[in-house]
Structure formats: C-alpha cells, structure tokens
PDB file of C-alpha atoms in Angstrom:
ATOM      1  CA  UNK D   1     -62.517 -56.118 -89.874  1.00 50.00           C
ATOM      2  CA  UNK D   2     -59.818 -58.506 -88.876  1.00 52.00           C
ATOM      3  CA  UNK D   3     -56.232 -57.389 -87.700  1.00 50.00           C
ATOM      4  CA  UNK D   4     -54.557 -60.140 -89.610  1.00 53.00           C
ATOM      5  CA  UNK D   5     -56.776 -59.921 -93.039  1.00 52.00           C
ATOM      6  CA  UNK D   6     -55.908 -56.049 -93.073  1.00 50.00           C
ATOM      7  CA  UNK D   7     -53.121 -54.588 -95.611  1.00 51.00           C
ATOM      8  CA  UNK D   8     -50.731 -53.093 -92.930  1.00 47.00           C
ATOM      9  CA  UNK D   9     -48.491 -52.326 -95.828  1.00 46.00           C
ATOM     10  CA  UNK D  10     -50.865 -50.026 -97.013  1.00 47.00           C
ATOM     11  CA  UNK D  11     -50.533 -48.198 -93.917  1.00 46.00           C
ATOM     12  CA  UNK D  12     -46.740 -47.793 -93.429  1.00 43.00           C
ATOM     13  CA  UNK D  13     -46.669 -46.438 -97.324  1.00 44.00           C
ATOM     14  CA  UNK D  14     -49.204 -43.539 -96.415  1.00 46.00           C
ATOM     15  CA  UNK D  15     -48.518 -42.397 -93.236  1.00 44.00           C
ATOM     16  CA  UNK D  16     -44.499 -42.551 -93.953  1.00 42.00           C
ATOM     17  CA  UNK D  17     -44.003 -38.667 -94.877  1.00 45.00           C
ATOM     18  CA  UNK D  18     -42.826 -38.600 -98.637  1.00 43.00           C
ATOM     19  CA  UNK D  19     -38.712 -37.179 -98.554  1.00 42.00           C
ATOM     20  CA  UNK D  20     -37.692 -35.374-102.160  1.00 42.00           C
ATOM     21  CA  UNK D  21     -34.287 -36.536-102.586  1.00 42.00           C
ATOM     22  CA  UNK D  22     -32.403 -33.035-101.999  1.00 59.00           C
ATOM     23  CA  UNK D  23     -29.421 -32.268-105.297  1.00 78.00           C
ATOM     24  CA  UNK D  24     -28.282 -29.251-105.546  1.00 84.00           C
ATOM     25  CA  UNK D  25     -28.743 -26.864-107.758  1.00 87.00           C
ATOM     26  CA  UNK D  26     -26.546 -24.552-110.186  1.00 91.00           C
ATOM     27  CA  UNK D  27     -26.363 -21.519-108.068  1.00 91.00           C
ATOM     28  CA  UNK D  28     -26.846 -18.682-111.036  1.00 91.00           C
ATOM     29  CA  UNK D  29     -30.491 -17.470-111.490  1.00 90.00           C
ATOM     30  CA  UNK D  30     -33.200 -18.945-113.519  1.00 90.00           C
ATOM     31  CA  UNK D  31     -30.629 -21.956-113.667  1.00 89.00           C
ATOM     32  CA  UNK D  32     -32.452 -25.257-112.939  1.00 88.00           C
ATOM     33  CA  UNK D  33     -29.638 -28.108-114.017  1.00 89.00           C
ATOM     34  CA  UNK D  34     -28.004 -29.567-111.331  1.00 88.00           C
ATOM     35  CA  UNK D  35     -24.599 -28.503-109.547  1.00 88.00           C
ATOM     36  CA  UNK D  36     -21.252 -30.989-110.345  1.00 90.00           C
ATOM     37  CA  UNK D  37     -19.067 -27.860-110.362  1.00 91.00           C
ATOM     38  CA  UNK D  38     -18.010 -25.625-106.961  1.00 92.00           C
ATOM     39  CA  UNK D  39     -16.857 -21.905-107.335  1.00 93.00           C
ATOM     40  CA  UNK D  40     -14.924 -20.243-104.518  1.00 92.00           C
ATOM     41  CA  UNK D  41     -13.034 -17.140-104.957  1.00 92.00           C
ATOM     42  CA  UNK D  42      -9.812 -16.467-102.732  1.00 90.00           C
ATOM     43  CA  UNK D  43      -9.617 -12.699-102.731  1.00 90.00           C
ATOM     44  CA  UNK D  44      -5.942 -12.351-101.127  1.00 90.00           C
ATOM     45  CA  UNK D  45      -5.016 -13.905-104.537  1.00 88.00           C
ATOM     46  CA  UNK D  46      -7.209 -11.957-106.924  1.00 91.00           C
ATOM     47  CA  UNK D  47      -8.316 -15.835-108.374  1.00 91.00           C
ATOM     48  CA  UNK D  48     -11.251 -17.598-108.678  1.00 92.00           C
ATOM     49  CA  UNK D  49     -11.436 -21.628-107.950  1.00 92.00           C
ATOM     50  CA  UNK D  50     -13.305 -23.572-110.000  1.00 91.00           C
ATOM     51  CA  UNK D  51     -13.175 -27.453-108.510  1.00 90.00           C
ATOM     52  CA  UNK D  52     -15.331 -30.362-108.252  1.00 89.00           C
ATOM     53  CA  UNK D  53     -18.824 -30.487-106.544  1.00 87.00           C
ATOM     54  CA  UNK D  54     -18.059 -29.797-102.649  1.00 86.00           C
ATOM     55  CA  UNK D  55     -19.096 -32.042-100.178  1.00 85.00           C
ATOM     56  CA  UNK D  56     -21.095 -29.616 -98.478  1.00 82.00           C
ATOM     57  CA  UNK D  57     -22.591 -26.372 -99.545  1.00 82.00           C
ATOM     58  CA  UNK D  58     -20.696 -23.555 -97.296  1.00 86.00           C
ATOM     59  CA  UNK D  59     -21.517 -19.898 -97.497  1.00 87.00           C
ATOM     60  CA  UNK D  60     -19.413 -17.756-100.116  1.00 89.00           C
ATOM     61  CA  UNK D  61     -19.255 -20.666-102.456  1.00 92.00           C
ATOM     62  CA  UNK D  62     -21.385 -21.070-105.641  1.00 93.00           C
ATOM     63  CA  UNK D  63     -22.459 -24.177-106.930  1.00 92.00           C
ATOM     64  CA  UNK D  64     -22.494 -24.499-111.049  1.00 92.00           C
ATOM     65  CA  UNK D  65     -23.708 -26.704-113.409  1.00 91.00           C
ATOM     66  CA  UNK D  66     -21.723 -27.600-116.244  1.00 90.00           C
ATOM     67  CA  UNK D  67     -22.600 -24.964-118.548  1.00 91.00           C
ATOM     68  CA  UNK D  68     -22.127 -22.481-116.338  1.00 92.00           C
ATOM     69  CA  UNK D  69     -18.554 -23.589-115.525  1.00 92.00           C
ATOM     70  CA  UNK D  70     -17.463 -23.784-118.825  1.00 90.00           C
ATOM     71  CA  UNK D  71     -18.238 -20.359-119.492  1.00 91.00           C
ATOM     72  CA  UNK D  72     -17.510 -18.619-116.761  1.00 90.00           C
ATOM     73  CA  UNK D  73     -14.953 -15.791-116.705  1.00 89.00           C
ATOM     74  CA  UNK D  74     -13.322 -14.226-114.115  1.00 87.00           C
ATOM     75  CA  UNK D  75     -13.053 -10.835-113.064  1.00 87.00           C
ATOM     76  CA  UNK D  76     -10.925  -7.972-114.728  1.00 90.00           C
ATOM     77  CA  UNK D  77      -6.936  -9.200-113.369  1.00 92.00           C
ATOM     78  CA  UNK D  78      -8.487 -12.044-111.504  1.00 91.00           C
ATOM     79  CA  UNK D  79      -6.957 -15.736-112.304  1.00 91.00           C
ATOM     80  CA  UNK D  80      -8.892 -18.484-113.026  1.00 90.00           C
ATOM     81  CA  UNK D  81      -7.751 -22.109-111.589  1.00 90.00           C
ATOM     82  CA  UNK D  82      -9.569 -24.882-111.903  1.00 88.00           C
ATOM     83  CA  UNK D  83      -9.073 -28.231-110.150  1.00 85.00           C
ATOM     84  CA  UNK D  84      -9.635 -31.936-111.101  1.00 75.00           C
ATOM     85  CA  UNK D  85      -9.129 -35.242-108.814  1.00 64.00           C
ATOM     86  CA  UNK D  86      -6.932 -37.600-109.933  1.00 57.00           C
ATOM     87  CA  UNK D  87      -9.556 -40.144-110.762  1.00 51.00           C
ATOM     88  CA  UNK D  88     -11.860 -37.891-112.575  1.00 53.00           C
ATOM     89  CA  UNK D  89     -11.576 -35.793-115.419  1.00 53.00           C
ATOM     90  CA  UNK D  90     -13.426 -32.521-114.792  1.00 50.00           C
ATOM     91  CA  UNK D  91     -11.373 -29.792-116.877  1.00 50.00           C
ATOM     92  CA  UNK D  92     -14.605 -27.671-119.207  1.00 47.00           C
ATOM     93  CA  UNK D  93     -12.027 -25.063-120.461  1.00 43.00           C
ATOM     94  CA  UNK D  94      -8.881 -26.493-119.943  1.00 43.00           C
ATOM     95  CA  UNK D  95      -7.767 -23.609-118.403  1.00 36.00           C
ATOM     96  CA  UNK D  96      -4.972 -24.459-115.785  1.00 39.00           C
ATOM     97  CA  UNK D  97      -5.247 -28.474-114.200  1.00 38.00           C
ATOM     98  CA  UNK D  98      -4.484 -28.281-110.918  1.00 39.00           C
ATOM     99  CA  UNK D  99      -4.289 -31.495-108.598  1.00 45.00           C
ATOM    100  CA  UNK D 100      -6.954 -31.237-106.215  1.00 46.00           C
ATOM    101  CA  UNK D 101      -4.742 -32.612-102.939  1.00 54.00           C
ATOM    102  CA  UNK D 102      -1.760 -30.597-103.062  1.00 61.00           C
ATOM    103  CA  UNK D 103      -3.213 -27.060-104.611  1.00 68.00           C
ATOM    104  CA  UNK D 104      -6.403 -27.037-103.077  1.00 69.00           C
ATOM    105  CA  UNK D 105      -4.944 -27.695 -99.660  1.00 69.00           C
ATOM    106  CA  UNK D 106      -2.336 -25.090 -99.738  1.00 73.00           C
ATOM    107  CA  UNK D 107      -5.410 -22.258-101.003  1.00 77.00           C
ATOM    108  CA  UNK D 108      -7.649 -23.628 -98.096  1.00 71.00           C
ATOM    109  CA  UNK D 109      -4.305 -22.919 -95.558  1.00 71.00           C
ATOM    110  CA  UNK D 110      -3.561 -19.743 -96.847  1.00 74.00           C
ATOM    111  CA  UNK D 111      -7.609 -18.700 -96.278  1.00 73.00           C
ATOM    112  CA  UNK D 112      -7.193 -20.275 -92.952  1.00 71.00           C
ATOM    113  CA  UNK D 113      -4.192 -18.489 -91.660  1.00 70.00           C
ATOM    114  CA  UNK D 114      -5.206 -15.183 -92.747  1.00 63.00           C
ATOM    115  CA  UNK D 115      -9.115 -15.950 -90.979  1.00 60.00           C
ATOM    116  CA  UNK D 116      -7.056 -16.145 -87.394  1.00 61.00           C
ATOM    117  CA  UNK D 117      -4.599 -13.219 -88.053  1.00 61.00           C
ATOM    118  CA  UNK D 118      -5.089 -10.649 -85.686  1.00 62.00           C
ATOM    119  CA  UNK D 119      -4.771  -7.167 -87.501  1.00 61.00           C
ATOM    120  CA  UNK D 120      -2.207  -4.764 -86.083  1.00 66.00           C
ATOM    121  CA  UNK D 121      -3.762  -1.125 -85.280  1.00 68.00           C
ATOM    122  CA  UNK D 122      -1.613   1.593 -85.475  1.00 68.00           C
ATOM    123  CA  UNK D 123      -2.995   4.479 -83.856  1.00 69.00           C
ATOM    124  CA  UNK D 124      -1.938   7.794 -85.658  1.00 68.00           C
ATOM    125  CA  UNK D 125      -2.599  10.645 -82.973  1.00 70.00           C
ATOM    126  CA  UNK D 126      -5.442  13.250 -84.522  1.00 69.00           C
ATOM    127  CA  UNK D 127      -3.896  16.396 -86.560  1.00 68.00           C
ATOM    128  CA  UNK D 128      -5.512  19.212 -86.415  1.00 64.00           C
ATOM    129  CA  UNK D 129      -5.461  21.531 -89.883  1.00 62.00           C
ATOM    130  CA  UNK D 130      -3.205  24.082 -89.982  1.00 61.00           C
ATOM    131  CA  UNK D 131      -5.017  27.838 -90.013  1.00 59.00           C
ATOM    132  CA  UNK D 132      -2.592  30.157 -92.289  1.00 60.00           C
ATOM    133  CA  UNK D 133      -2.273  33.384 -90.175  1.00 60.00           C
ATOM    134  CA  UNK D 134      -3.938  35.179 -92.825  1.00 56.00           C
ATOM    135  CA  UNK D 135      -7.675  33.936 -92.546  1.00 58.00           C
ATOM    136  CA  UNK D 136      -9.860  35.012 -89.749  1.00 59.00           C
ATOM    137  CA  UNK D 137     -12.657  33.050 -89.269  1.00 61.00           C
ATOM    138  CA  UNK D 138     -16.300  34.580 -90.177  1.00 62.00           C
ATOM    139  CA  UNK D 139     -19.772  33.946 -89.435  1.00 62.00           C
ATOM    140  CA  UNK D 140     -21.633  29.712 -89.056  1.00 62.00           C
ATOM    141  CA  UNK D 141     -24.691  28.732 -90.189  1.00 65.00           C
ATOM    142  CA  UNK D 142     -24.731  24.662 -89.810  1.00 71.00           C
ATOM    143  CA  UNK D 143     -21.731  22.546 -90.721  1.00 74.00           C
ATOM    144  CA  UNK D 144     -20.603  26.248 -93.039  1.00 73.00           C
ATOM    145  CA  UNK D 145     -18.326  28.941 -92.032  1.00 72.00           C
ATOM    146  CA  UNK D 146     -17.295  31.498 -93.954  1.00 71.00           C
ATOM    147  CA  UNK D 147     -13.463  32.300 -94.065  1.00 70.00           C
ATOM    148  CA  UNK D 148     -12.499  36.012 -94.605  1.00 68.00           C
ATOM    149  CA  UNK D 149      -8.653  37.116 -96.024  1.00 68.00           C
ATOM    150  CA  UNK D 150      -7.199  39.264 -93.605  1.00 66.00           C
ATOM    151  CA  UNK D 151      -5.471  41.988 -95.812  1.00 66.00           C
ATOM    152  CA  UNK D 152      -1.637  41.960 -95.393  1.00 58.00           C
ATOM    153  CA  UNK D 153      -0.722  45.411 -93.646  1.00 60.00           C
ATOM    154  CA  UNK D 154       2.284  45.405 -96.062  1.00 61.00           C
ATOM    155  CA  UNK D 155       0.018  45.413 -99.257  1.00 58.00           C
ATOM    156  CA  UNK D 156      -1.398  48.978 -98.572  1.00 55.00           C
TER     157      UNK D 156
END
C-alpha cells in the first residue's frame, strides 16, 4: 500500500480520543436538564442567593435548572434574593431583582471578611459544683454515685 494513496484522514478521526462536551447539570436528584441557575446560601444572613449560572462550579453551591429555580423555597425565616445581569433577564419568581455587580459583590465581601476573621477565645476558668453541706457522698459503681441526706441534727 502506498503512503500517498492512503486516507490519513481516516486515521487522525479514529485515533483522536472522542471529548463529550461537559454542561452541567441541575444539581437536585434524578434531575437531568441542564444548570442556567446558581444557588448559594450566605448563612450569616439567614438568605439564600439565587443568581445566574456561575462561571465555575465551587463547593457549597448548587447548580439548578430552570424549574427547579422557579420553585424553590427557602428555609423557615430564611430570605430569598435573586440576582439578574443587566443584559439578561433571569427573574423565574420575581421575587426581589437585585443587580448582579453591586449586590452580589457586597454578599461575596461580607463571606470573605468573615472567612479570615480570627475568632476571639475567652477562656472561662473551670467551676467546680457546689456540694450543699447536707449530702455525704455514698457508694460508685461506674460513672453512678449514690448521694445520701445527712439528717439535720436540729430535726430530731
């Protein structure tokens, strides 16, 4: 067989390894549509941000499809905010438009700041129970002991 008769063509196509194009996917289960929706909830602020697809996937976010941001609901006292871009009109529920720049920004600050706070420890010195004079301590058996009532001479 010749080199320049033969289909190289034919070659490339099969040995090049086959890529599935990657989309994400809603993030609830049994859910196959795709994602165009991000969930993140901001616990400092009992509310739950619903916003356009993210860029990237990061942990503690959920990724929703469209009928699964319309109908979510957030959690008993929780707020629900959810953002749109200014060229884009992503608002299921109509809940509370926020503009993605200004809002989002401050929320992602806020997370940040309180990430790199160091927490103060107060250390309380340990307090030992008070034993009322008028128990006198019994018998163990384990973690147990028994606790006997000293009778009050006064009593008779």
């Amino acid at each position: 067989m010749d080199l320049e008769s033969r289909d190289v063509t034919a070659d490339v196509t099969r040995s090049a390894p086959s890529r599935p194009m990657l989309e994400r996917r809603c993030s609830r289960m049994g859910c196959r549509h795709g994602a165009v929706a991000t969930l993140t909830y901001v616990y400092s602020d009992s509310t739950a941000v619903v916003g356009p697809l993210a860029t990237y996937a990061e942990p503690h976010t959920y990724d929703l499809c469209t009928d699964h941001a319309e109908r979510l609901t957030p959690p008993r006292g929780w707020d629900i905010v959810r953002l749109t871009r200014d060229d884009e009109t992503f608002d299921p529920a109509a809940v509370t438009p926020v503009r993605i720049n200004d809002d989002l920004s401050a929320i992602v600050d806020a997370v940040r700041e309180g990430a790199f706070e160091t927490p103060t420890i107060v250390q309380v010195p340990a307090q030992t129970p008070a034993t009322p004079t008028s128990w006198e301590t019994g018998a163990t058996r384990g973690h147990l002991r028994a606790v006997r009532s000293v009778a009050d001479p006064l009593d008779g």
